[in-house]
Coordinates of C-alpha atoms and ligand atoms in Angstrom, one line a residue:
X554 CA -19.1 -23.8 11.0
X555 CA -21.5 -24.1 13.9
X556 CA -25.2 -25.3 13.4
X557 CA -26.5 -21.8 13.4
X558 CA -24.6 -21.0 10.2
X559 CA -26.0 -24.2 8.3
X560 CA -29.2 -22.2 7.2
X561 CA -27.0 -19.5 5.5
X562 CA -24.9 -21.7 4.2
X563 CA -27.3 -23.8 2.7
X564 CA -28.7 -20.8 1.0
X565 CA -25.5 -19.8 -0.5
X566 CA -25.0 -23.3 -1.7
X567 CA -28.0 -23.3 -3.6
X568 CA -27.0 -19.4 -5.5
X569 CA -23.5 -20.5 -6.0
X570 CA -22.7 -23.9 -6.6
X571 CA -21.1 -26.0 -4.1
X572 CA -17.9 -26.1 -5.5
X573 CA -17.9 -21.8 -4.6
X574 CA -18.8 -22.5 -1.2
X575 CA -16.2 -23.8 0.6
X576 CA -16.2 -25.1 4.6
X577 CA -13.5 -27.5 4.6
X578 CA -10.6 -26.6 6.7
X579 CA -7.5 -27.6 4.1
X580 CA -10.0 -25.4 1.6
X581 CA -10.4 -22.3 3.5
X582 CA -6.7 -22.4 5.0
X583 CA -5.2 -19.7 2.2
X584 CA -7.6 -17.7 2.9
X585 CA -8.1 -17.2 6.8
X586 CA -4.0 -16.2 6.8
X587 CA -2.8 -13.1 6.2
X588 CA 0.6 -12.4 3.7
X589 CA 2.6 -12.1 6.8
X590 CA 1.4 -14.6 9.0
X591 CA 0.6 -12.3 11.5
X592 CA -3.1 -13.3 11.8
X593 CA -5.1 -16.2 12.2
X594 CA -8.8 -16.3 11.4
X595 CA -12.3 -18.8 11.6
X596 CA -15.1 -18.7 9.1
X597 CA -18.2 -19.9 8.4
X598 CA -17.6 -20.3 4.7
X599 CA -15.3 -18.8 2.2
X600 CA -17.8 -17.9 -0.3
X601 CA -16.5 -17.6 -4.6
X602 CA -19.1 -15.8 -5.8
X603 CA -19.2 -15.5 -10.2
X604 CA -20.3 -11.8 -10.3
X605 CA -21.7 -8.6 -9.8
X606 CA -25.2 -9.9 -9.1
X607 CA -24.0 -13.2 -7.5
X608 CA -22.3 -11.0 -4.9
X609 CA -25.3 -8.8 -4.4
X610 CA -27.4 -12.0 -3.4
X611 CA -24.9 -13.2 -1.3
X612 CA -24.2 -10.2 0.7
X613 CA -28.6 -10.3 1.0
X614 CA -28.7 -13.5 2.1
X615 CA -25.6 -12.4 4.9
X616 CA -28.1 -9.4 5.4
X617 CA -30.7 -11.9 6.0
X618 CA -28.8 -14.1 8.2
X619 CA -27.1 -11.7 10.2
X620 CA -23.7 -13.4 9.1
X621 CA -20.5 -10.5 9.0
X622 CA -18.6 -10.4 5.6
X623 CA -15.1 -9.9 5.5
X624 CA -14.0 -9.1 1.4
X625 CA -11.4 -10.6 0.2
X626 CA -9.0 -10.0 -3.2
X627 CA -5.7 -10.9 -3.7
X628 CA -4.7 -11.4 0.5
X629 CA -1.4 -9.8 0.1
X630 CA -2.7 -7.0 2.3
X631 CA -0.1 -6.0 4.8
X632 CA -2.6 -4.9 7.7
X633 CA -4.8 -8.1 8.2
X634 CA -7.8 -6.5 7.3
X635 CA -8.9 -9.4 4.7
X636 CA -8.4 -11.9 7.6
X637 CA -11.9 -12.7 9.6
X638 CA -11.6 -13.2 13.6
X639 CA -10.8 -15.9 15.4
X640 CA -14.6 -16.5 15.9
X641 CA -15.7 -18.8 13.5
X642 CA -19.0 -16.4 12.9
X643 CA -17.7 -14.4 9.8
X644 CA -18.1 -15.4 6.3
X645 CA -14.6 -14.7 3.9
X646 CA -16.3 -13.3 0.1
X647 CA -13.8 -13.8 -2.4
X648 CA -13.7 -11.5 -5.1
X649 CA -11.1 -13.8 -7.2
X650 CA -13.6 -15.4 -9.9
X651 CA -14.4 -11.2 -11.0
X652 CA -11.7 -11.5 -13.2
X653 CA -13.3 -10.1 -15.9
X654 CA -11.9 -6.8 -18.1
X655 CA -14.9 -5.3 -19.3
X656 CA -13.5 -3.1 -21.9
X657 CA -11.2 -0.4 -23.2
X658 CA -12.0 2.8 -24.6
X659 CA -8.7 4.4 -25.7
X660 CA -10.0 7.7 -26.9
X661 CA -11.3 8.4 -22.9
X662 CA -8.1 6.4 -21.9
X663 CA -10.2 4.3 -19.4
X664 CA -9.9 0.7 -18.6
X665 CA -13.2 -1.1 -16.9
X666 CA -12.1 -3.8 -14.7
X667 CA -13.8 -6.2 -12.5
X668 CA -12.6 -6.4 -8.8
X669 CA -10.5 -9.6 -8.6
X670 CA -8.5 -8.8 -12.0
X671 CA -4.6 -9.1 -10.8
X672 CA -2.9 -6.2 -11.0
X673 CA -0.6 -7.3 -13.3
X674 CA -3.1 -8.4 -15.8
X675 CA -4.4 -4.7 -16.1
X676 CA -0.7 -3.5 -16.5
X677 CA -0.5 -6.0 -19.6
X678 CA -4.0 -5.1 -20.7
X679 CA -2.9 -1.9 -20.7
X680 CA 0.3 -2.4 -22.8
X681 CA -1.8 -4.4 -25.1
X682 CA -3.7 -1.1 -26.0
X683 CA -0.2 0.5 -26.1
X684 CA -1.2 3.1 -23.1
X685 CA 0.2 2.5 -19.3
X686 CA -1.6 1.5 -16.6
X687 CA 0.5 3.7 -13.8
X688 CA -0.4 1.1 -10.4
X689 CA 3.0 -0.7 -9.9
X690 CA 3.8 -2.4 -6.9
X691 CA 5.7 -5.8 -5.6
X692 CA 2.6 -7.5 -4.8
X693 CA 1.3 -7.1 -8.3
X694 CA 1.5 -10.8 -9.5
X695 CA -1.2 -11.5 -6.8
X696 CA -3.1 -8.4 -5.7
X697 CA -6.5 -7.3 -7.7
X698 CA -7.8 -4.2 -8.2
X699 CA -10.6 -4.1 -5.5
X700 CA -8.1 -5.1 -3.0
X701 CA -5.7 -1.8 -4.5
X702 CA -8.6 0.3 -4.3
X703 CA -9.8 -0.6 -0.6
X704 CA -6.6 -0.2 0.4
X705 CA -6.0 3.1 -2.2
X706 CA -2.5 1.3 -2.6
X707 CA 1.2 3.5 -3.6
X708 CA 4.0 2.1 -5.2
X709 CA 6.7 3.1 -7.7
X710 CA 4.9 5.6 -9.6
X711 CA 2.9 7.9 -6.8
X712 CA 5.3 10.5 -7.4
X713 CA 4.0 11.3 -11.2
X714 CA 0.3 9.5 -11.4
X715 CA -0.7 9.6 -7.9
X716 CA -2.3 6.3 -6.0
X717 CA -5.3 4.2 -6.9
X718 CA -7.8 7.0 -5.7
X719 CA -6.4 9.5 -8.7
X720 CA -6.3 6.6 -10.9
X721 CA -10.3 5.9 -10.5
X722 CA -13.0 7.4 -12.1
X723 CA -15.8 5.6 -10.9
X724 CA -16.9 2.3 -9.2
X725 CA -19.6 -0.7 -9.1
X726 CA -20.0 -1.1 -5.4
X727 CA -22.7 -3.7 -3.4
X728 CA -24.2 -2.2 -0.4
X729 CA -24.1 -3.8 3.0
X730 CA -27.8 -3.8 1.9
X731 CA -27.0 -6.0 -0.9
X732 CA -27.8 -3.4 -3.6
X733 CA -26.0 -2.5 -6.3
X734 CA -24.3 0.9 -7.0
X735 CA -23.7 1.5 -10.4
X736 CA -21.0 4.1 -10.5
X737 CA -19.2 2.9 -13.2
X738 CA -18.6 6.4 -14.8
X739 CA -15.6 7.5 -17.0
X740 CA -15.9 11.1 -16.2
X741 CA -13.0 13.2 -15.2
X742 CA -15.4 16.3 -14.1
X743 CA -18.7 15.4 -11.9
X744 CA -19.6 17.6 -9.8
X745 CA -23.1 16.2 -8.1
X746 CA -22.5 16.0 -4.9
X747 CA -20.7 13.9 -2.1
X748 CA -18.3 11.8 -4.0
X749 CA -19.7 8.2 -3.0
X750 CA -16.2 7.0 -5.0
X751 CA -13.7 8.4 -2.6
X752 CA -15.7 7.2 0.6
X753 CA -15.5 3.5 -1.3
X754 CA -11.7 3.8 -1.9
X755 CA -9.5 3.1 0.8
X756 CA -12.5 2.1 3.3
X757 CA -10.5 -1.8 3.3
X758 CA -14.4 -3.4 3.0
X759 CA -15.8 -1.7 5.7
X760 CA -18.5 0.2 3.2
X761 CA -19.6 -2.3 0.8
X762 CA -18.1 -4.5 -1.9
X763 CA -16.1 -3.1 -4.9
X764 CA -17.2 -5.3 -7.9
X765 CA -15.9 -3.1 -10.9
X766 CA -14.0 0.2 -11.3
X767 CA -13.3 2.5 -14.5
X768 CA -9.8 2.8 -14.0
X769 CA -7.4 5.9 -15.7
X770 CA -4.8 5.1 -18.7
X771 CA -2.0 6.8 -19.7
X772 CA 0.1 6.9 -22.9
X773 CA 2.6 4.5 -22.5
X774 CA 6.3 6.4 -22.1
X775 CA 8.8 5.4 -24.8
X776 CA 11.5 5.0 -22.4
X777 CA 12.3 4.5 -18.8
X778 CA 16.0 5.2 -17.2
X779 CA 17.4 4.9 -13.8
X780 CA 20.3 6.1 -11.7
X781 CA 21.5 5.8 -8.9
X782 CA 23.2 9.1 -6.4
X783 CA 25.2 9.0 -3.6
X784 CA 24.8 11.6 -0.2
X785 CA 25.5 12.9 2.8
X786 CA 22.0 13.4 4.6
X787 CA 18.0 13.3 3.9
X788 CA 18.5 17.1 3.9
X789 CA 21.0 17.0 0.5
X790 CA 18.1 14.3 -0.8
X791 CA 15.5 16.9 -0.2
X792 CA 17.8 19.9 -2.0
X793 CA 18.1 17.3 -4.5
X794 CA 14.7 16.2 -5.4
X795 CA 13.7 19.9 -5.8
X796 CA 16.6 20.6 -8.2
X797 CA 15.3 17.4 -10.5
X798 CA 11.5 18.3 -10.0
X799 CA 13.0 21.3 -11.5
X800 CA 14.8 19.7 -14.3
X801 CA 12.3 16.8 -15.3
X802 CA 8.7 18.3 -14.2
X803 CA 6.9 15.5 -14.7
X804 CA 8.9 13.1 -16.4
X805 CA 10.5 12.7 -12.9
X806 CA 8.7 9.4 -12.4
X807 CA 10.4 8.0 -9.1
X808 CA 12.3 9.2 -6.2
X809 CA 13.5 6.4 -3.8
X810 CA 15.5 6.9 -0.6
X811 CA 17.9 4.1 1.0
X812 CA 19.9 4.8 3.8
X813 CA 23.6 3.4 4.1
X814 CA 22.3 0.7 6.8
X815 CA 19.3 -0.5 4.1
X816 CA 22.3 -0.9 1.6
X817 CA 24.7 -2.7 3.8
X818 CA 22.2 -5.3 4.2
X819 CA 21.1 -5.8 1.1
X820 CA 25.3 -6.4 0.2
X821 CA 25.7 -8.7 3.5
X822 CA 22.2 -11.1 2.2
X823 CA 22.2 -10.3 -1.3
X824 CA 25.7 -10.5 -2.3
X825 CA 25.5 -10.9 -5.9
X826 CA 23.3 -6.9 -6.0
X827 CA 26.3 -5.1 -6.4
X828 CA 26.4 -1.7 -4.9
X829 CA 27.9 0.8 -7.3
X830 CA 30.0 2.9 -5.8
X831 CA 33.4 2.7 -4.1
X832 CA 32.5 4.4 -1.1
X833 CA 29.3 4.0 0.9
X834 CA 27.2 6.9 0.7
X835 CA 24.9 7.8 3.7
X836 CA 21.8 7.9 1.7
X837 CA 21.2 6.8 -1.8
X838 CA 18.7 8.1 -4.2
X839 CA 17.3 6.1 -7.0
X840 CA 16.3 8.3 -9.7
X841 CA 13.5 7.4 -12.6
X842 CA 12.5 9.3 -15.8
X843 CA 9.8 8.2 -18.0
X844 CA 10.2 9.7 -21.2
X845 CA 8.3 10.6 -24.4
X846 CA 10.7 11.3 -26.7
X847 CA 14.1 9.0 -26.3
X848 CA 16.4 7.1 -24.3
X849 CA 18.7 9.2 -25.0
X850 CA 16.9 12.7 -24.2
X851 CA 16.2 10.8 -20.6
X852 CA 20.0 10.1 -20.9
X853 CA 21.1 13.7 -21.5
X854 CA 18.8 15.3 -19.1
X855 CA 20.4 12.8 -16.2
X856 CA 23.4 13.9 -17.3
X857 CA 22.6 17.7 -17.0
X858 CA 20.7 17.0 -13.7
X859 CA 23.7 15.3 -12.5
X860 CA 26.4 17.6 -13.5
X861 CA 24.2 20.3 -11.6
X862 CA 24.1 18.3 -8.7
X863 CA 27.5 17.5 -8.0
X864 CA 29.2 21.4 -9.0
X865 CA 26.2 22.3 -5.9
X866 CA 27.4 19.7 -3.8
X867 CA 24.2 18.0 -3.6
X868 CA 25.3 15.0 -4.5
X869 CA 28.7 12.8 -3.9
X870 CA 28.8 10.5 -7.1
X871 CA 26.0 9.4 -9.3
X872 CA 25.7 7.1 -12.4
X873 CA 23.0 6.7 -14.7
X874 CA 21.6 3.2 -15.8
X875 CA 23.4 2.3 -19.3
X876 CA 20.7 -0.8 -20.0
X877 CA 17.6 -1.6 -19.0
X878 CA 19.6 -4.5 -17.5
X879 CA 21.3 -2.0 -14.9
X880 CA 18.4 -0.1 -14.5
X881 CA 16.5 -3.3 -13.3
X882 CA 19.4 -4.0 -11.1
X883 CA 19.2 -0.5 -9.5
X884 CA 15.5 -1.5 -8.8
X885 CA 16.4 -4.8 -7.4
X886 CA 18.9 -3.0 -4.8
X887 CA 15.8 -0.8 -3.9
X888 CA 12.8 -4.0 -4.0
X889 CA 15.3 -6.6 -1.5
X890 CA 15.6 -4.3 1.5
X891 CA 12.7 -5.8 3.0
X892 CA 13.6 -9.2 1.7
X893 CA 17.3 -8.4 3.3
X894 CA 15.8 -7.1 6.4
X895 CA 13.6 -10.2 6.6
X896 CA 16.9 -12.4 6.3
X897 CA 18.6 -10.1 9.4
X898 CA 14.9 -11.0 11.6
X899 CA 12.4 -9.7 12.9
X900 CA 11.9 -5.8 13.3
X901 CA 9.4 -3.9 13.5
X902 CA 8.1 -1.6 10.7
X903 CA 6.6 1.3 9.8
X904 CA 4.9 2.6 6.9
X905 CA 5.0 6.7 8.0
X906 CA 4.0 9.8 5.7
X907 CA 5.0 13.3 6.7
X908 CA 5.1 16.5 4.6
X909 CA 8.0 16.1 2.0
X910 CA 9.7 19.2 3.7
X911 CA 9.9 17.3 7.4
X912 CA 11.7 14.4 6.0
X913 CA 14.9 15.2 7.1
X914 CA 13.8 16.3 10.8
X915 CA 11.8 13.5 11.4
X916 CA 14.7 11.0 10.6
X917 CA 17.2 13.0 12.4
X918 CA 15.0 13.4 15.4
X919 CA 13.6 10.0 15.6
X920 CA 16.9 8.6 14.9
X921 CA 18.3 10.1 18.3
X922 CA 14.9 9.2 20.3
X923 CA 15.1 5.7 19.0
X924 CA 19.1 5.8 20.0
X925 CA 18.2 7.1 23.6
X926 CA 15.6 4.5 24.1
X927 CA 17.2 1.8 23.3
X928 CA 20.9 1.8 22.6
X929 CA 22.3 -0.2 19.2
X930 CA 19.0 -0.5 17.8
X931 CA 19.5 -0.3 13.6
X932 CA 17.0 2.1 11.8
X933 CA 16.3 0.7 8.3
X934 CA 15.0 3.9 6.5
X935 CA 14.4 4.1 2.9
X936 CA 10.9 4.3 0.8
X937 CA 9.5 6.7 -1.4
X938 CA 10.9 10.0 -0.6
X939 CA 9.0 12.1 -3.7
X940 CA 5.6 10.9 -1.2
X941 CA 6.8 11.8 1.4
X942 CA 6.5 8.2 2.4
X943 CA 9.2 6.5 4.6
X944 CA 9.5 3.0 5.8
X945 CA 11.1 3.8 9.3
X946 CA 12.2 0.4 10.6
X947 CA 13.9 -1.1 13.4
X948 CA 16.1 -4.0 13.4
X949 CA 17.3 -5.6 16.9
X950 CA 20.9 -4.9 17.8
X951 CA 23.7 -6.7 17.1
X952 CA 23.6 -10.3 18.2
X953 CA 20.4 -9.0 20.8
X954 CA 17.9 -11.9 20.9
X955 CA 15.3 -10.5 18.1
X956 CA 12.2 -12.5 19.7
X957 CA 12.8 -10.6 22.9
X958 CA 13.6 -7.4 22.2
X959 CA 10.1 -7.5 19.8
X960 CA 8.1 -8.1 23.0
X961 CA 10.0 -5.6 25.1
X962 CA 10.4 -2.9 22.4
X963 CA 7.6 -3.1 19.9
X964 CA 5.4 -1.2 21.7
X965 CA 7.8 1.8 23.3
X966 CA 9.0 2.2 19.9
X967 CA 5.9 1.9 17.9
X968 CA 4.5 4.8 20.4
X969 CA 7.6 6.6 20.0
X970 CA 7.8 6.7 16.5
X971 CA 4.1 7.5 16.0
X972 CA 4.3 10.6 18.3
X973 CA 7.0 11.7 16.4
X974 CA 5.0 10.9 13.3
X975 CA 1.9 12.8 15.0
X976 CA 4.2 16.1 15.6
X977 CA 4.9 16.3 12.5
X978 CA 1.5 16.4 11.1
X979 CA 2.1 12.8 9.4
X980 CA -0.1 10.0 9.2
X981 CA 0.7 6.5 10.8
X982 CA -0.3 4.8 7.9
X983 CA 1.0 6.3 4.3
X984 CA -0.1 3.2 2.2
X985 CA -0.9 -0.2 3.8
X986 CA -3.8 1.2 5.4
X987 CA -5.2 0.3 9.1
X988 CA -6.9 -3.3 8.8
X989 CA -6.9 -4.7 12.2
X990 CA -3.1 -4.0 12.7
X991 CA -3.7 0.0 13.3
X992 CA -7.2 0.0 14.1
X993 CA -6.2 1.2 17.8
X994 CA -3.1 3.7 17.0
X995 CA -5.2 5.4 14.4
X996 CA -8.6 5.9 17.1
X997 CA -5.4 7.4 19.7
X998 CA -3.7 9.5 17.1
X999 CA -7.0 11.0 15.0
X1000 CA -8.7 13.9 16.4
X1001 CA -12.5 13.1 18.4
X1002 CA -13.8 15.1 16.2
X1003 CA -12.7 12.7 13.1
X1004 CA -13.3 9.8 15.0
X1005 CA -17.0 10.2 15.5
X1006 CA -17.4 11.8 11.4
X1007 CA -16.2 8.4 10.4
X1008 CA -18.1 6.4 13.0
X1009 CA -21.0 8.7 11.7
X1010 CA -20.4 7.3 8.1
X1011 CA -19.8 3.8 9.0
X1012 CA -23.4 4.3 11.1
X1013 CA -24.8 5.3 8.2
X1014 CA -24.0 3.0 5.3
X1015 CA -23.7 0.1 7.4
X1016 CA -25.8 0.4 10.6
X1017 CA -25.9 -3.2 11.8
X1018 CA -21.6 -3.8 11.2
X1019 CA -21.9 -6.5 9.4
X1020 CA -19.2 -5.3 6.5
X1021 CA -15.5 -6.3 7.8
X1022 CA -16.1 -5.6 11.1
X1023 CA -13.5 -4.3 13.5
X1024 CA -11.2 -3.3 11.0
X1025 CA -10.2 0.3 10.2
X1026 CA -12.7 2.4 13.1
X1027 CA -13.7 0.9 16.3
X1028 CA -17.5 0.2 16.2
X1029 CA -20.4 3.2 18.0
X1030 CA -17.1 3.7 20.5
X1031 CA -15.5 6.6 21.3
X1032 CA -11.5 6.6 20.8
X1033 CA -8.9 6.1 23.4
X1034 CA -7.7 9.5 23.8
X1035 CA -9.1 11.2 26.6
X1036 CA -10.8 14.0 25.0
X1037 CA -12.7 11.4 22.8
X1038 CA -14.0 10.2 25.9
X1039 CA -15.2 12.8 27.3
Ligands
LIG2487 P1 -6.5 -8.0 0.1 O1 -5.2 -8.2 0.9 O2 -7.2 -9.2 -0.3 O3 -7.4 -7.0 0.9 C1 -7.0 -5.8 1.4 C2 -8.1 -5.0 2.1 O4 -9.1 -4.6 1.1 C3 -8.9 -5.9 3.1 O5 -9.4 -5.0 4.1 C4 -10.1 -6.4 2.3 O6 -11.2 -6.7 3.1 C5 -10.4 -5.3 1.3 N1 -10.9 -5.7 0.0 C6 -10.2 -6.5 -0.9 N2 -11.0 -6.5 -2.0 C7 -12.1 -5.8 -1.8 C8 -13.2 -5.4 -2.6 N3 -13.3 -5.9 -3.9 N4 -14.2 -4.6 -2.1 C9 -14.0 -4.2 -0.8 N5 -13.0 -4.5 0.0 C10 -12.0 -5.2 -0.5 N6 1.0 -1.7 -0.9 C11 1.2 -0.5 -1.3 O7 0.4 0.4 -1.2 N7 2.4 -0.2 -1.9 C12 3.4 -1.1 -2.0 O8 4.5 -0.7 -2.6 C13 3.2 -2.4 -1.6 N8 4.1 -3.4 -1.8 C14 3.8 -4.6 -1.3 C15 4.8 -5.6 -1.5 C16 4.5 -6.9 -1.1 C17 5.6 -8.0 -1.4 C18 3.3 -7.2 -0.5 C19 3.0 -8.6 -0.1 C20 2.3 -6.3 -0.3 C21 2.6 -5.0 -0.7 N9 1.6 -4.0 -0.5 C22 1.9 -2.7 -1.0 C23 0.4 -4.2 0.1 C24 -0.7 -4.9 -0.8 O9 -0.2 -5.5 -1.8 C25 -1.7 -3.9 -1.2 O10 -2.3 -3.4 -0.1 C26 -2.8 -4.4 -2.2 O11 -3.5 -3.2 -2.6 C27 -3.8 -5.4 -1.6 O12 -4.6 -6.0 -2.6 P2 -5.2 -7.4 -2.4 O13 -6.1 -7.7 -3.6 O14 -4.2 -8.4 -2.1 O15 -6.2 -7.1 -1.2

């Protein structure tokens, strides 16, 4: 904190209790580090505000002041956008002490939560009300719904209930202003207008402040089963994912790919997962059905699907989860690549989207540009195919010093990857969003005339930047490709 802060922070002392305003450095550590350790901030204050209107006042008094406010949920944000600079200038808001469910109302099938409710405490809310709350994701013992929301998260269950932005049906928000927005509506039809909701979600704080959302329910399926198939290219997983969309319309509730490479790490780090097949397989696909009758309909129509599959020669070998024991290890072959990858070192990763129908050609493609470029590099592919959604990752070579091939390779490949990402109409970013991490890629890669609609908006709702600044569009700037400067 410097001396010109100590105004503002006395002020927020007096709203919110000093224990909620915290300035100490073994205090504030947690939060001025982001999940991955990638960055490093300063801040004035981490402020721990109770709710709605206690965050309102503060983000007046930061109007006031002229202090920057970076929001801040769960921090498992894999993009640093929660993180504040290195400057010692921006105040951290916490959203964790909105932990409030506000209600259920089961005949609209709506939850209203507060921002800093875990994820997983909706899921169980949810349950509780026997309906399913269809946000599932690895971070969800830690992230909160505000943080989901900014960030308009994926996971498992894209493929069926779409992500946090077609889960939403309205929003509390606090202007940069420090007013309140009261667009907590459960309507599933609204046709007023601009849609002040979708500019909120996925904006990663650079709007305003999420305090409360009406979220969407679903009835709760009576039974979930997995399996696992085995083949020879992304093209046969494409063939294949039609042929079960046809089968299982929309009970077809995930459709993960894993290349043979993701696999053979997970055995080499995580030998106890056991693979089950005999042979490898150059892509697996793990398959999920969420029923509404039985376990065993789900059962028979894997079967069918499967049968199908193989007499086409779509698919090599299959099996179909017998317990929910082997369906949860089918998932935890799927959830340890990145912990398996992490065990290998460090690589560099990608979180890619491209039209379901490119898949295969992108893979293919970048596969042999990456190959070119830099012989004995290992791609780690797999992610959520039935999105469209690939994490397309590079692992050093074989006994290649990791540290240095990062600083010699990260950005050739990153730029050669994205290209390939940008030919193919894809988007750089499919669900971590940009944070600070992509701010620059996504000003190179979007059009000018994009750039300046969304400096327009950020202009507009937030003329003096003082909500997360210098995260997800670069400030009154034009971007860095050259017709954007012209
Ligand atoms: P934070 O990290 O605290 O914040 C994220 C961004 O949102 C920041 O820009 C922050 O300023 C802003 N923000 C937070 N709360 C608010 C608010 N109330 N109002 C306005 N802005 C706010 N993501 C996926 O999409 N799919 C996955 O499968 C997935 N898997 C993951 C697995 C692991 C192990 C980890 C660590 C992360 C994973 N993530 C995944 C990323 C992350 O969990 C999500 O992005 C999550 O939605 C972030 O929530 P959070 O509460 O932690 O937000």
């Amino acid at each position: 904190m410097t001396a010109s802060h100590a105004p503002f922070i006395a002020a927020c002392t007096e709203l919110l209790g000093a224990s909620h305003v915290l300035t100490h450095d073994h205090d504030t550590e947690p939060f001025l580090v982001d999940w991955r350790k990638r960055y490093r901030g300063n801040a004035c204050a981490v402020l721990l505000p109770a709710d709605t209107a206690e965050v309102a006042a503060v983000v007046g008094l930061a109007h006031e002041h002229g202090v920057a406010i970076v929001p801040q949920g769960g921090n498992t944000g894999l993009a640093g956008g929660a993180t504040p600079d290195e400057s010692g200038a921006q105040a951290v808001l916490s959203l964790r002490r909105l932990n409030r469910i506000r209600g259920i109302d089961p005949h609209n099938n709506t939850i209203t939560v507060e921002a800093g409710v875990v994820l997983a405490e909706v899921q169980s809310r949810a349950e509780s009300a026997q309906r399913l709350f269809a946000l599932s994701l690895a971070a969800e013992g830690s992230c909160t719904i505000g943080g989901n929301l900014s960030t308009n998260a994926g996971g498992t269950g894209v493929l069926r209930y779409g992500n946090t932005r077609e889960l939403c049906l309205g929003l509390e928000v606090v202007t940069p202003q420090g007013d309140i927005w009261d667009g907590l509506r459960g309507l599933r039809k609204d046709n007023t207008g601009y849609d002040l909701r979708d500019l909120y979600i996925g904006a990663e704080g650079t709007l305003g402040i999420i305090t409360a959302a009406v979220m969407k329910l679903h009835p709760a399926p009576v039974a979930r089963v997995t399996a696992l198939a085995g083949l020879a290219s992304p093209h046969a997983a494409l063939d294949f994912l039609a042929m079960a969309q046809r089968h299982a319309g929309a009970l077809l509730t995930g459709f993960e790919l894993m290349s043979d490479f993701s696999m053979r790490l997970v055995g080499r780090h995580f030998p106890q997962l056991r693979y089950p097949f005999g042979e490898p397989h150059a892509q697996t696909v793990l398959l999920e059905l969420s029923d509404s009758e039985s376990d065993e309909h789900a059962r028979a129509l894997f079967e069918r699907l499967m049968e199908q599959a193989m007499e086409e020669g779509i698919v090599e070998d299959a099996v179909v989860a017998e317990s929910l024991a082997q369906s949860q290890a089918f998932w935890d072959l799927r959830e340890h690549i990145p912990l398996a990858q992490a065990e290998e070192g460090l690589n560099i990763k990608h979180d890619i989207a491209v039209p379901i129908s490119s898949i295969g050609r992108f893979i293919e493609e970048t596969d042999a540009i990456i190959a070119r470029a830099t012989p004995g590099a290992r791609m780690v592919t797999f992610g959520h195919l039935g999105d469209g959604n690939l994490h397309y990752n590079v692992q050093a070579p074989e006994g290649v010093d990791q540290k240095q091939f990062l600083e010699a390779f990260q950005t050739p490949i990153n730029a050669l990857v994205y290209d390939q990402v940008h030919a193919h109409r894809g988007s750089i970013s499919a669900e971590h969003g940009l944070g600070q991490l992509k701010v620059d890629e996504a000003m190179h890669y979007k059009s000018a005339v994009e750039v300046r609609l969304m400096q327009s908006i950020k202009a507009a709702l937030d003329p003096e930047n003082r909500m997360n600044p210098g995260k997800v569009v670069r400030w009154a700037q034009a971007g860095t490709r050259k017709e954007n400067i012209a």
